[in-house]
CSV table of C-alpha atoms in Angstrom, one decimal:
chain,number,residue,atom,x,y,z
U,1,MET,CA,84.9,103.3,-10.6
U,2,ILE,CA,84.2,100.1,-12.7
U,3,LEU,CA,85.5,96.7,-12.4
U,4,MET,CA,85.6,94.5,-15.7
U,5,VAL,CA,84.1,90.5,-15.3
U,6,LEU,CA,86.1,88.3,-16.7
U,7,LEU,CA,84.5,85.7,-17.9
U,8,GLY,CA,86.7,82.9,-18.7
U,9,SER,CA,86.6,79.9,-16.5
U,10,ALA,CA,83.3,78.3,-18.1
U,11,LEU,CA,86.3,78.0,-21.2
U,12,TYR,CA,88.4,74.7,-19.0
U,13,PRO,CA,85.7,73.1,-16.5
U,14,SER,CA,87.6,69.9,-16.5
U,15,ARG,CA,90.2,71.4,-15.7
U,16,ASN,CA,89.1,73.6,-12.9
U,17,ALA,CA,87.0,70.5,-12.2
U,18,ALA,CA,90.2,68.3,-11.3
U,19,ALA,CA,91.7,71.0,-9.3
U,20,ALA,CA,89.1,72.3,-7.1
U,21,LEU,CA,88.7,68.1,-5.8
U,22,GLN,CA,92.4,68.2,-5.2
U,23,THR,CA,91.9,71.2,-2.6
U,24,GLY,CA,89.0,71.4,-2.4
U,25,GLY,CA,88.2,75.1,-4.1
U,26,VAL,CA,89.5,77.7,-5.2
U,27,THR,CA,91.8,76.5,-8.7
U,28,PRO,CA,95.0,78.2,-10.3
U,29,PHE,CA,93.2,79.0,-12.9
U,30,ASP,CA,90.2,81.4,-10.7
U,31,LEU,CA,93.5,82.8,-9.0
U,32,ILE,CA,94.4,84.2,-13.2
U,33,ILE,CA,91.0,85.1,-14.2
U,34,ALA,CA,90.4,87.0,-10.9
U,35,MET,CA,93.6,88.4,-11.0
U,36,ASN,CA,93.0,89.7,-14.8
U,37,THR,CA,89.8,90.9,-14.3
U,38,ILE,CA,91.1,93.6,-12.0
U,39,ARG,CA,93.9,94.7,-14.7
U,40,VAL,CA,91.6,95.1,-17.4
U,41,SER,CA,89.2,97.1,-15.3
U,42,ASN,CA,93.1,99.4,-14.9
U,43,GLY,CA,92.1,99.0,-18.8
U,44,LEU,CA,95.9,96.9,-19.4
U,45,SER,CA,95.4,94.1,-21.9
U,46,ALA,CA,94.6,90.3,-20.2
U,47,LEU,CA,98.1,88.7,-19.0
U,48,VAL,CA,98.9,85.3,-20.8
U,49,GLU,CA,98.6,82.2,-19.2
U,50,ASP,CA,102.2,80.5,-19.1
U,51,GLY,CA,102.9,77.1,-19.6
U,52,LEU,CA,106.5,77.5,-17.9
U,53,ILE,CA,105.7,80.2,-15.5
U,54,ASN,CA,102.0,77.8,-14.3
U,55,ALA,CA,104.4,74.8,-13.3
U,56,VAL,CA,107.4,76.8,-10.9
U,57,ALA,CA,104.4,78.3,-9.2
U,58,GLN,CA,103.3,74.2,-8.3
U,59,SER,CA,106.0,73.6,-7.8
U,60,THR,CA,106.7,76.2,-5.2
U,61,ALA,CA,102.8,75.6,-3.6
U,62,GLU,CA,103.7,72.8,-3.3
U,63,ILE,CA,107.4,73.5,-1.3
U,64,MET,CA,105.5,75.9,0.6
U,65,ALA,CA,103.0,73.4,2.1
U,66,ALA,CA,105.3,70.8,2.5
U,67,ASN,CA,107.6,73.2,4.8
U,68,GLN,CA,104.6,74.7,6.0
U,69,MET,CA,106.6,78.4,4.9
U,70,SER,CA,105.0,81.6,6.7
U,71,TRP,CA,106.7,83.4,4.4
U,72,HIS,CA,107.9,83.0,0.5
U,73,ILE,CA,110.8,81.5,-0.5
U,74,GLY,CA,112.3,84.4,-3.0
U,75,ASP,CA,114.4,85.1,-6.2
U,76,VAL,CA,111.2,83.5,-7.7
U,77,SER,CA,112.6,86.0,-11.0
U,78,GLY,CA,115.8,83.7,-11.0
U,79,ARG,CA,113.6,80.6,-10.6
U,80,LEU,CA,111.9,81.9,-13.5
U,81,ALA,CA,114.5,81.7,-15.6
U,82,SER,CA,116.6,79.0,-14.2
U,83,ALA,CA,113.5,77.1,-15.8
U,84,GLY,CA,113.7,78.1,-18.8
U,85,TYR,CA,111.7,81.2,-19.0
U,86,GLY,CA,112.4,84.0,-20.7
U,87,GLY,CA,114.8,82.4,-23.0
U,88,GLY,CA,118.2,83.4,-21.3
U,89,ALA,CA,116.8,86.9,-21.4
U,90,LYS,CA,116.4,89.2,-17.9
U,91,VAL,CA,113.2,87.9,-16.5
U,92,TRP,CA,111.3,90.4,-13.9
U,93,ALA,CA,108.5,88.4,-12.5
U,94,THR,CA,106.6,88.7,-8.9
U,95,GLU,CA,104.8,86.5,-6.5
U,96,ASN,CA,102.2,86.7,-5.1
U,97,PHE,CA,101.2,83.8,-2.6
U,98,ALA,CA,97.5,83.6,-0.2
U,99,VAL,CA,97.6,80.7,2.7
U,100,GLY,CA,94.0,79.7,4.4
U,101,SER,CA,91.1,77.0,5.0
U,102,GLY,CA,88.9,76.3,2.4
U,103,SER,CA,89.5,80.0,1.1
U,104,SER,CA,87.3,81.6,-1.3
U,105,ILE,CA,88.7,83.3,-4.2
U,106,ASP,CA,86.8,87.2,-2.6
U,107,GLU,CA,89.2,86.1,0.8
U,108,ILE,CA,91.9,86.2,-1.4
U,109,LEU,CA,91.7,88.6,-3.3
U,110,LEU,CA,91.4,91.1,-0.3
U,111,ALA,CA,94.8,89.5,1.0
U,112,TRP,CA,95.8,90.9,-2.7
U,113,SER,CA,94.1,94.2,-2.1
U,114,ASP,CA,97.6,95.5,-1.3
U,115,ALA,CA,99.7,98.2,-3.9
U,116,SER,CA,103.0,95.3,-3.0
U,117,HIS,CA,100.4,92.8,-4.4
U,118,MET,CA,98.7,94.8,-7.2
U,119,ILE,CA,101.7,94.5,-9.4
U,120,PRO,CA,100.1,91.6,-12.1
U,121,ALA,CA,97.5,93.7,-12.0
U,122,LEU,CA,98.1,97.2,-12.5
U,123,ASN,CA,102.1,96.9,-14.2
U,124,PRO,CA,100.9,97.3,-17.4
U,125,ALA,CA,105.1,95.9,-17.9
U,126,TYR,CA,103.7,92.4,-16.8
U,127,CYS,CA,103.0,89.7,-19.4
U,128,ASN,CA,102.3,86.1,-19.1
U,129,VAL,CA,100.7,84.7,-15.8
U,130,GLY,CA,101.1,80.8,-13.7
U,131,ALA,CA,99.4,80.4,-10.9
U,132,GLY,CA,99.7,76.6,-8.7
U,133,VAL,CA,97.8,75.3,-4.9
U,134,ALA,CA,99.4,72.5,-3.5
U,135,THR,CA,97.0,70.9,0.3
U,136,ALA,CA,99.9,71.4,3.5
U,137,PRO,CA,100.4,68.0,5.9
U,138,ASP,CA,97.8,70.3,8.4
U,139,GLY,CA,95.3,70.8,5.3
U,140,MET,CA,96.1,74.7,4.8
U,141,VAL,CA,95.9,75.1,1.4
U,142,TYR,CA,98.7,77.3,-0.6
U,143,TYR,CA,98.3,80.0,-3.3
U,144,VAL,CA,100.6,80.8,-5.1
U,145,LEU,CA,100.4,83.3,-8.4
U,146,GLN,CA,103.1,84.4,-10.9
U,147,ALA,CA,103.9,87.1,-13.8
U,148,ALA,CA,106.5,87.6,-15.6
U,149,TYR,CA,107.8,90.1,-18.2
U,150,THR,CA,111.6,89.7,-20.4
U,151,SER,CA,113.9,92.7,-20.9
U,152,GLY,CA,113.7,94.1,-24.6
U,153,LYS,CA,110.5,92.5,-25.6
U,154,SER,CA,107.3,93.7,-25.4
U,155,CYS,CA,104.1,91.6,-24.6
U,156,GLY,CA,103.1,88.7,-27.1
U,157,GLU,CA,106.5,88.6,-28.5
U,158,TYR,CA,108.0,86.2,-26.5
U,159,ASN,CA,106.7,83.1,-26.4
U,160,SER,CA,107.3,80.1,-23.7
U,161,PRO,CA,109.0,77.0,-24.9
U,162,VAL,CA,105.7,75.5,-23.2
U,163,GLU,CA,103.0,75.5,-24.7
U,164,GLY,CA,99.1,75.7,-23.0
U,165,GLY,CA,98.5,76.2,-18.8
U,166,THR,CA,99.4,73.0,-17.2
U,167,SER,CA,98.4,75.0,-14.0
U,168,GLY,CA,97.9,71.9,-10.5
U,169,GLY,CA,98.3,69.2,-12.0
U,170,SER,CA,96.0,68.3,-14.6
U,171,ALA,CA,94.9,68.7,-18.1
U,172,GLY,CA,93.5,71.0,-20.3
U,173,ALA,CA,93.7,72.6,-23.4
U,174,ASN,CA,95.6,75.1,-23.9
U,175,THR,CA,94.7,78.1,-21.7
U,176,THR,CA,97.2,81.7,-23.5
U,177,GLY,CA,94.0,82.2,-25.7
U,178,VAL,CA,91.7,83.8,-22.3
U,179,SER,CA,89.0,85.2,-22.9
U,180,GLN,CA,88.7,88.8,-22.9
U,181,VAL,CA,84.4,89.2,-23.1
U,182,VAL,CA,83.9,92.2,-19.6
U,183,VAL,CA,81.0,93.0,-18.2
U,184,PRO,CA,81.2,96.5,-16.0
U,185,VAL,CA,80.1,96.3,-12.5
U,186,LYS,CA,79.7,100.1,-11.3
U,187,ILE,CA,79.9,100.8,-7.4
U,188,ALA,CA,76.8,102.2,-6.5
U,189,SER,CA,76.4,106.3,-5.0
U,190,PRO,CA,75.0,106.7,-1.6
U,191,ASP,CA,71.3,107.4,-1.3
U,192,ALA,CA,69.7,110.3,1.0
U,193,ASP,CA,70.6,108.3,3.6
U,194,GLY,CA,73.7,107.3,3.4
U,195,LYS,CA,73.6,103.4,2.2
U,196,VAL,CA,74.3,101.5,-0.6
U,197,PHE,CA,72.7,98.9,-2.5
U,198,HIS,CA,73.6,97.5,-5.6
U,199,VAL,CA,72.3,96.5,-8.6
U,200,VAL,CA,72.9,92.8,-9.9
U,201,GLU,CA,73.2,93.6,-13.4
U,202,ALA,CA,73.8,89.9,-15.9
U,203,GLY,CA,76.7,88.2,-15.9
U,204,GLN,CA,78.3,89.5,-12.4
U,205,SER,CA,78.5,86.9,-9.2
U,206,PHE,CA,78.8,87.1,-5.8
U,207,TRP,CA,82.7,87.3,-5.9
U,208,SER,CA,83.1,89.8,-8.3
U,209,ILE,CA,80.4,92.2,-6.8
U,210,ALA,CA,82.8,91.7,-3.4
U,211,VAL,CA,86.0,92.4,-5.1
U,212,THR,CA,84.1,95.6,-6.1
U,213,TYR,CA,83.2,96.8,-2.8
U,214,GLN,CA,86.6,96.1,-1.0
U,215,ILE,CA,84.1,93.3,1.0
U,216,THR,CA,83.8,89.4,1.1
U,217,ILE,CA,81.2,87.3,0.3
U,218,ASN,CA,79.6,86.4,3.4
U,219,ASP,CA,79.2,90.3,4.5
U,220,LEU,CA,77.0,90.1,1.1
U,221,GLU,CA,75.2,86.5,2.5
U,222,VAL,CA,74.6,87.9,6.0
U,223,TRP,CA,73.1,91.7,4.8
U,224,ASN,CA,71.3,90.7,3.0
U,225,ASN,CA,69.8,86.7,4.1
U,226,LEU,CA,71.7,84.9,1.2
U,227,SER,CA,73.4,82.1,0.4
U,228,ARG,CA,76.1,82.0,-2.8
U,229,ASP,CA,74.5,78.9,-3.6
U,230,SER,CA,70.7,80.2,-4.8
U,231,GLY,CA,72.5,82.4,-7.1
U,232,LEU,CA,72.2,86.3,-8.3
U,233,ARG,CA,69.3,87.4,-9.9
U,234,ILE,CA,69.8,90.2,-12.8
U,235,GLY,CA,68.1,93.3,-11.0
U,236,GLN,CA,68.3,92.2,-7.8
U,237,ARG,CA,69.1,94.8,-5.0
U,238,LEU,CA,72.4,94.0,-2.3
U,239,PHE,CA,72.9,96.5,0.0
U,240,ILE,CA,76.9,97.1,0.6
U,241,PRO,CA,77.9,96.9,3.9
U,242,GLY,CA,80.4,100.0,4.5
U,243,SER,CA,82.7,101.5,7.3
U,244,ASN,CA,79.3,103.6,8.6
U,245,THR,CA,77.1,100.1,8.9
U,246,VAL,CA,76.9,99.7,12.8
U,247,GLY,CA,77.5,96.8,13.5
U,248,TYR,CA,80.0,96.1,11.0
U,249,SER,CA,83.7,95.2,10.8
U,250,THR,CA,85.9,96.2,8.3
U,251,PRO,CA,88.2,92.8,7.8
U,252,THR,CA,90.9,92.3,9.5
U,253,PRO,CA,94.1,93.4,6.8
U,254,VAL,CA,96.4,90.3,6.1
U,255,GLY,CA,99.2,89.7,8.2
U,256,MET,CA,98.6,91.8,11.8
U,257,PHE,CA,98.3,89.6,14.1
U,258,ALA,CA,97.4,90.1,18.6
U,259,ILE,CA,100.4,90.8,20.5
U,260,SER,CA,101.8,87.7,22.6
U,261,THR,CA,101.9,88.6,26.2
U,262,PRO,CA,104.2,88.2,29.5
U,263,ASP,CA,103.4,84.8,31.1
U,264,LEU,CA,104.5,85.6,35.3
U,265,ASP,CA,108.0,85.3,34.6
U,266,GLY,CA,108.0,87.6,31.6
U,267,ARG,CA,108.2,86.0,28.7
U,268,ILE,CA,106.9,86.4,25.9
U,269,VAL,CA,106.1,84.3,23.1
U,270,HIS,CA,105.1,84.6,20.2
U,271,THR,CA,103.3,81.9,17.1
U,272,VAL,CA,104.1,82.0,13.8
U,273,ALA,CA,100.8,82.7,11.1
U,274,ALA,CA,100.5,82.9,7.7
U,275,TYR,CA,102.3,86.0,5.8
U,276,GLN,CA,104.9,86.8,9.0
U,277,THR,CA,107.9,88.0,8.6
U,278,LEU,CA,111.1,88.0,11.1
U,279,THR,CA,111.1,92.0,9.8
U,280,SER,CA,106.6,92.1,10.5
U,281,ILE,CA,107.0,90.4,14.1
U,282,SER,CA,110.7,92.9,15.0
U,283,GLU,CA,108.8,95.4,14.6
U,284,SER,CA,105.4,94.2,16.1
U,285,TYR,CA,106.8,93.7,19.0
U,286,GLY,CA,109.8,97.1,18.8
U,287,VAL,CA,112.7,94.3,19.3
U,288,GLU,CA,116.2,94.0,17.3
U,289,ILE,CA,115.7,90.5,15.0
U,290,ALA,CA,119.4,90.0,16.2
U,291,SER,CA,117.5,89.6,19.8
U,292,ILE,CA,115.6,87.4,18.0
U,293,LEU,CA,117.7,85.1,16.4
U,294,ALA,CA,119.6,84.7,19.2
U,295,LEU,CA,116.7,84.2,21.7
U,296,ASN,CA,115.9,80.7,20.2
U,297,GLY,CA,119.2,80.0,18.6
U,298,ILE,CA,118.4,80.4,14.4
U,299,GLN,CA,119.5,82.3,11.9
U,300,LYS,CA,118.1,85.0,9.2
U,301,ASP,CA,118.2,83.4,5.7
U,302,TRP,CA,116.4,80.1,8.2
U,303,PRO,CA,112.6,80.2,7.3
U,304,LEU,CA,110.2,80.6,9.6
U,305,GLN,CA,106.6,78.0,9.7
U,306,VAL,CA,103.8,78.6,10.4
U,307,GLY,CA,102.5,77.7,13.9
U,308,GLN,CA,106.6,78.2,15.1
U,309,GLN,CA,106.9,79.4,18.5
U,310,LEU,CA,109.7,82.5,19.1
U,311,VAL,CA,110.7,83.7,22.1
U,312,ILE,CA,110.5,87.5,22.3
U,313,SER,CA,111.6,88.1,25.3
U,314,ALA,CA,113.3,85.5,27.7
U,315,GLY,CA,111.8,87.4,30.7
U,316,SER,CA,113.0,86.4,34.2
U,317,MET,CA,114.1,83.2,33.1
U,318,THR,CA,116.9,81.6,30.7
U,319,PRO,CA,115.8,80.1,27.1
U,320,SER,CA,115.5,77.0,25.3
U,321,PRO,CA,116.5,78.5,21.9
U,322,THR,CA,113.6,76.6,19.3
U,323,GLN,CA,114.8,74.2,17.2
U,324,ARG,CA,115.2,74.6,13.4
U,325,PRO,CA,112.8,73.3,11.3
U,326,LEU,CA,113.5,69.6,9.8
U,327,THR,CA,113.9,70.6,6.1
U,328,PRO,CA,111.3,68.0,4.1
U,329,ILE,CA,115.2,65.8,3.6
U,330,GLU,CA,115.9,65.4,7.2
U,331,LYS,CA,112.8,64.8,8.3
U,332,LEU,CA,112.6,61.2,6.1
U,333,THR,CA,112.8,57.4,7.6
U,334,PRO,CA,114.3,54.1,6.4
U,335,ALA,CA,111.6,51.8,5.2
U,336,SER,CA,111.9,48.2,6.4
U,337,ASP,CA,114.7,47.5,3.8
U,338,GLY,CA,116.5,50.0,4.4
U,339,MET,CA,115.3,52.8,1.6
U,340,TYR,CA,114.1,55.8,1.2
U,341,TYR,CA,110.9,56.3,-0.3
U,342,HIS,CA,108.4,59.9,-0.8
U,343,GLU,CA,104.7,58.6,-1.4
U,344,ILE,CA,103.7,60.7,-3.8
U,345,ARG,CA,100.5,62.6,-2.5
U,346,SER,CA,97.1,64.4,-5.0
U,347,GLY,CA,99.1,67.4,-7.1
U,348,GLN,CA,102.1,66.8,-7.0
U,349,THR,CA,104.4,66.6,-9.9
U,350,LEU,CA,107.7,64.9,-10.7
U,351,SER,CA,109.6,68.8,-10.3
U,352,GLY,CA,107.6,69.9,-6.9
U,353,ILE,CA,109.3,66.5,-5.4
U,354,ALA,CA,112.8,67.3,-7.2
U,355,GLY,CA,112.9,70.8,-5.9
U,356,LEU,CA,111.2,69.4,-2.4
U,357,TYR,CA,114.2,67.6,-1.3
U,358,LYS,CA,116.4,69.7,-3.3
U,359,ILE,CA,117.9,67.1,-6.0
U,360,PRO,CA,117.9,67.4,-9.9
U,361,GLU,CA,115.1,66.2,-11.4
U,362,ASN,CA,116.4,64.1,-13.9
U,363,ASP,CA,118.4,61.8,-10.6
U,364,LEU,CA,114.7,61.6,-9.4
U,365,MET,CA,113.6,60.3,-12.7
U,366,ASN,CA,116.3,57.5,-13.3
U,367,TRP,CA,116.6,56.3,-10.2
U,368,ASN,CA,112.1,55.2,-10.7
U,369,GLY,CA,112.6,53.9,-13.9
U,370,LEU,CA,110.6,56.9,-15.5
U,371,ASN,CA,111.1,60.2,-17.6
U,372,ALA,CA,109.2,63.6,-18.4
U,373,SER,CA,105.9,61.6,-20.2
U,374,SER,CA,105.2,59.5,-17.7
U,375,THR,CA,102.1,59.3,-15.1
U,376,ILE,CA,102.9,59.4,-11.7
U,377,TYR,CA,99.3,58.7,-9.6
U,378,SER,CA,98.5,59.5,-6.0
U,379,GLY,CA,99.9,56.9,-3.4
U,380,GLN,CA,102.8,56.5,-5.5
U,381,ARG,CA,106.0,55.5,-3.8
U,382,LEU,CA,109.8,57.3,-5.7
U,383,VAL,CA,112.8,55.8,-4.7
U,384,LEU,CA,115.0,58.3,-2.7
U,385,MET,CA,118.7,57.1,-3.5
U,386,VAL,CA,119.4,59.9,-0.8
U,387,THR,CA,121.8,60.5,2.4
U,388,PRO,CA,119.6,62.2,5.0
U,389,PRO,CA,121.7,64.2,7.6
U,390,ALA,CA,122.8,63.9,10.7
U,391,THR,CA,119.8,66.5,12.4
U,392,PRO,CA,121.2,68.5,14.8
U,393,THR,CA,121.3,68.0,18.5
U,394,ARG,CA,121.4,70.5,20.7
U,395,THR,CA,123.8,69.4,23.9
U,396,PRO,CA,123.8,71.3,27.1
U,397,ALA,CA,126.7,72.6,27.8
U,398,PRO,CA,129.0,71.0,31.0
U,399,ALA,CA,128.2,72.5,34.4
U,400,THR,CA,130.3,75.2,35.7
U,401,ALA,CA,132.6,74.4,38.8
U,402,THR,CA,132.2,77.2,40.9
U,403,ARG,CA,136.0,77.7,43.0
U,404,LEU,CA,135.8,78.5,46.7
U,405,ALA,CA,138.8,80.3,47.5
U,406,PRO,CA,140.9,78.6,50.6
U,407,THR,CA,140.6,79.8,53.6
U,408,ALA,CA,143.2,79.9,56.4
U,409,THR,CA,142.7,77.8,58.4
U,410,ALA,CA,142.1,74.7,55.0
U,411,THR,CA,145.7,75.7,54.0
U,412,LEU,CA,147.3,74.9,57.6
U,413,LEU,CA,145.2,71.3,57.3
U,414,SER,CA,146.7,71.0,53.5
U,415,THR,CA,150.4,71.7,54.6
U,416,ARG,CA,150.3,69.5,57.9
U,417,SER,CA,148.6,66.6,56.6
U,418,ALA,CA,151.0,66.4,53.1
U,419,ALA,CA,154.6,66.9,56.0
U,420,SER,CA,153.0,64.6,58.9
U,421,PRO,CA,153.8,61.1,56.7
U,422,THR,CA,157.3,62.9,55.3
U,423,VAL,CA,158.4,63.3,58.7
U,424,ALA,CA,156.8,59.5,60.4
U,425,ALA,CA,158.2,58.2,57.5
U,426,ALA,CA,162.3,59.3,57.5
U,427,GLY,CA,162.0,58.6,61.9
U,428,ARG,CA,160.8,55.5,60.6
U,429,ALA,CA,163.2,54.5,58.0
U,430,ALA,CA,166.6,56.7,60.6
U,431,SER,CA,165.1,54.4,63.0
U,432,SER,CA,165.2,50.5,61.3
U,433,VAL,CA,168.3,51.6,59.8
U,434,GLY,CA,170.2,52.5,63.6
U,435,LYS,CA,169.4,49.2,64.9
U,436,PRO,CA,171.8,47.5,63.9
U,437,LEU,CA,174.6,50.1,64.3
U,438,ALA,CA,174.0,50.1,67.6
U,439,GLY,CA,174.2,46.3,67.8
U,440,ILE,CA,177.9,46.1,65.7
U,441,VAL,CA,179.1,49.2,67.5
U,442,LEU,CA,177.6,47.2,71.6
U,443,ILE,CA,179.7,44.6,69.9
U,444,VAL,CA,182.6,46.2,68.6
U,445,LEU,CA,183.0,48.0,72.6
U,446,ALA,CA,182.4,44.3,73.4
U,447,ALA,CA,185.7,43.5,72.4
U,448,LEU,CA,187.6,46.4,73.6
U,449,GLY,CA,186.3,46.3,77.2
U,450,LEU,CA,187.6,42.5,77.3
U,451,GLY,CA,190.2,42.9,75.2
U,452,ALA,CA,191.2,45.7,77.9
U,453,ALA,CA,190.5,43.2,80.9
U,454,ALA,CA,192.5,40.3,79.6
U,455,TYR,CA,195.4,43.7,79.1
U,456,PHE,CA,195.4,44.2,82.5
U,457,LEU,CA,194.8,40.7,83.8
U,458,GLY,CA,198.3,39.9,82.2
U,459,LYS,CA,199.9,42.9,83.4
U,460,ARG,CA,199.3,42.2,86.7
U,461,ARG,CA,200.6,38.7,87.2
U,462,VAL,CA,203.7,40.4,85.5
U,463,LEU,CA,204.1,42.4,88.1
U,464,GLY,CA,203.1,39.8,90.6
U,465,GLY,CA,204.9,37.1,89.4
């Protein structure tokens, strides 16, 4: 196997230096050169850097970094076509991303060493490439590389309307002419003891040798007592550790993670890491995606965030659903004047900021008196004429009343207490009404008695007289 190393990074030092200052290491152009190195080693033409793809890749990196996303945004072909790439023709595209803190180029390429990430390097149909790098609020750096081609057109037949490369937001010359100068890196054969030693040749570097042997620069430093800062010498012999080397462990495949163990209540909580998706998490724990969604109160199309905690099993406790991650526009808070602002960070672009808040770029420019040729700077505040939606607040369900079946005693007491006041009231009413009637009857009876007495007395007088 021969890996052909492109000597192109020295062609644009100002651009590489500017991007390196923003991210503290690997630049977008480094990503492109590295992928083209592997592509040329497979006998294919180098991908041509495209300004539109650079812009979309940079915007993608900024959005992913701002939201600390653990996976791709999706539909890279549609995003490139919407930006104007392809001139209306059908667009085919692929996207690689990596995330880390101060990652080296060999570590990024190691993350992209599987078949799905090697599409830009191994598929001859791809013609153009672009890259972007952005730093997240927590200091993690997102690296994005996109490759594309248009249907019905051979490489070189289509030219993007945006000339040159703008990766990293830094100025630079037209980068469509990537250097084709290559230096072979031949894989050495094991010696009689089964050990592999590589002899350094002109133009070879730590990262190109590491990528060839599928190890890391740190491995070369540790096993050869070297420092990458000291450089390599032509003819220098480097020991290459392998799977049969005592004390050497192969790099951990990207996307793998330790399975969380249940707590005392049997509850399992997983912390999302980079490159993890609902699919990979569900397969690792042997549970259905629907179960994870239900336990955490989330939807399948919501992006996961690095560091987000997901309940995998509720155990013996009632799960408390994980809140949906707030969108950038929901995170906005009004300033003292009641307006909403975005403070520009190093490396951000107008298109990236517009994409972050899902607003038209023209609106963003109009709100701030800017145009396509305006220069923005780190620390500048941009007015956002938006109305953030109300953030979702979970309202706990009301307590459910427990109904007790009435006992016979309770029923009897209830019946009596309801009837007694009515009967007593009726008696009191009858008594109060009967008193005047009784008085009238007595008066009538007394009158009749007096009348009868008078009658009998009168009659006796007549008889006697």
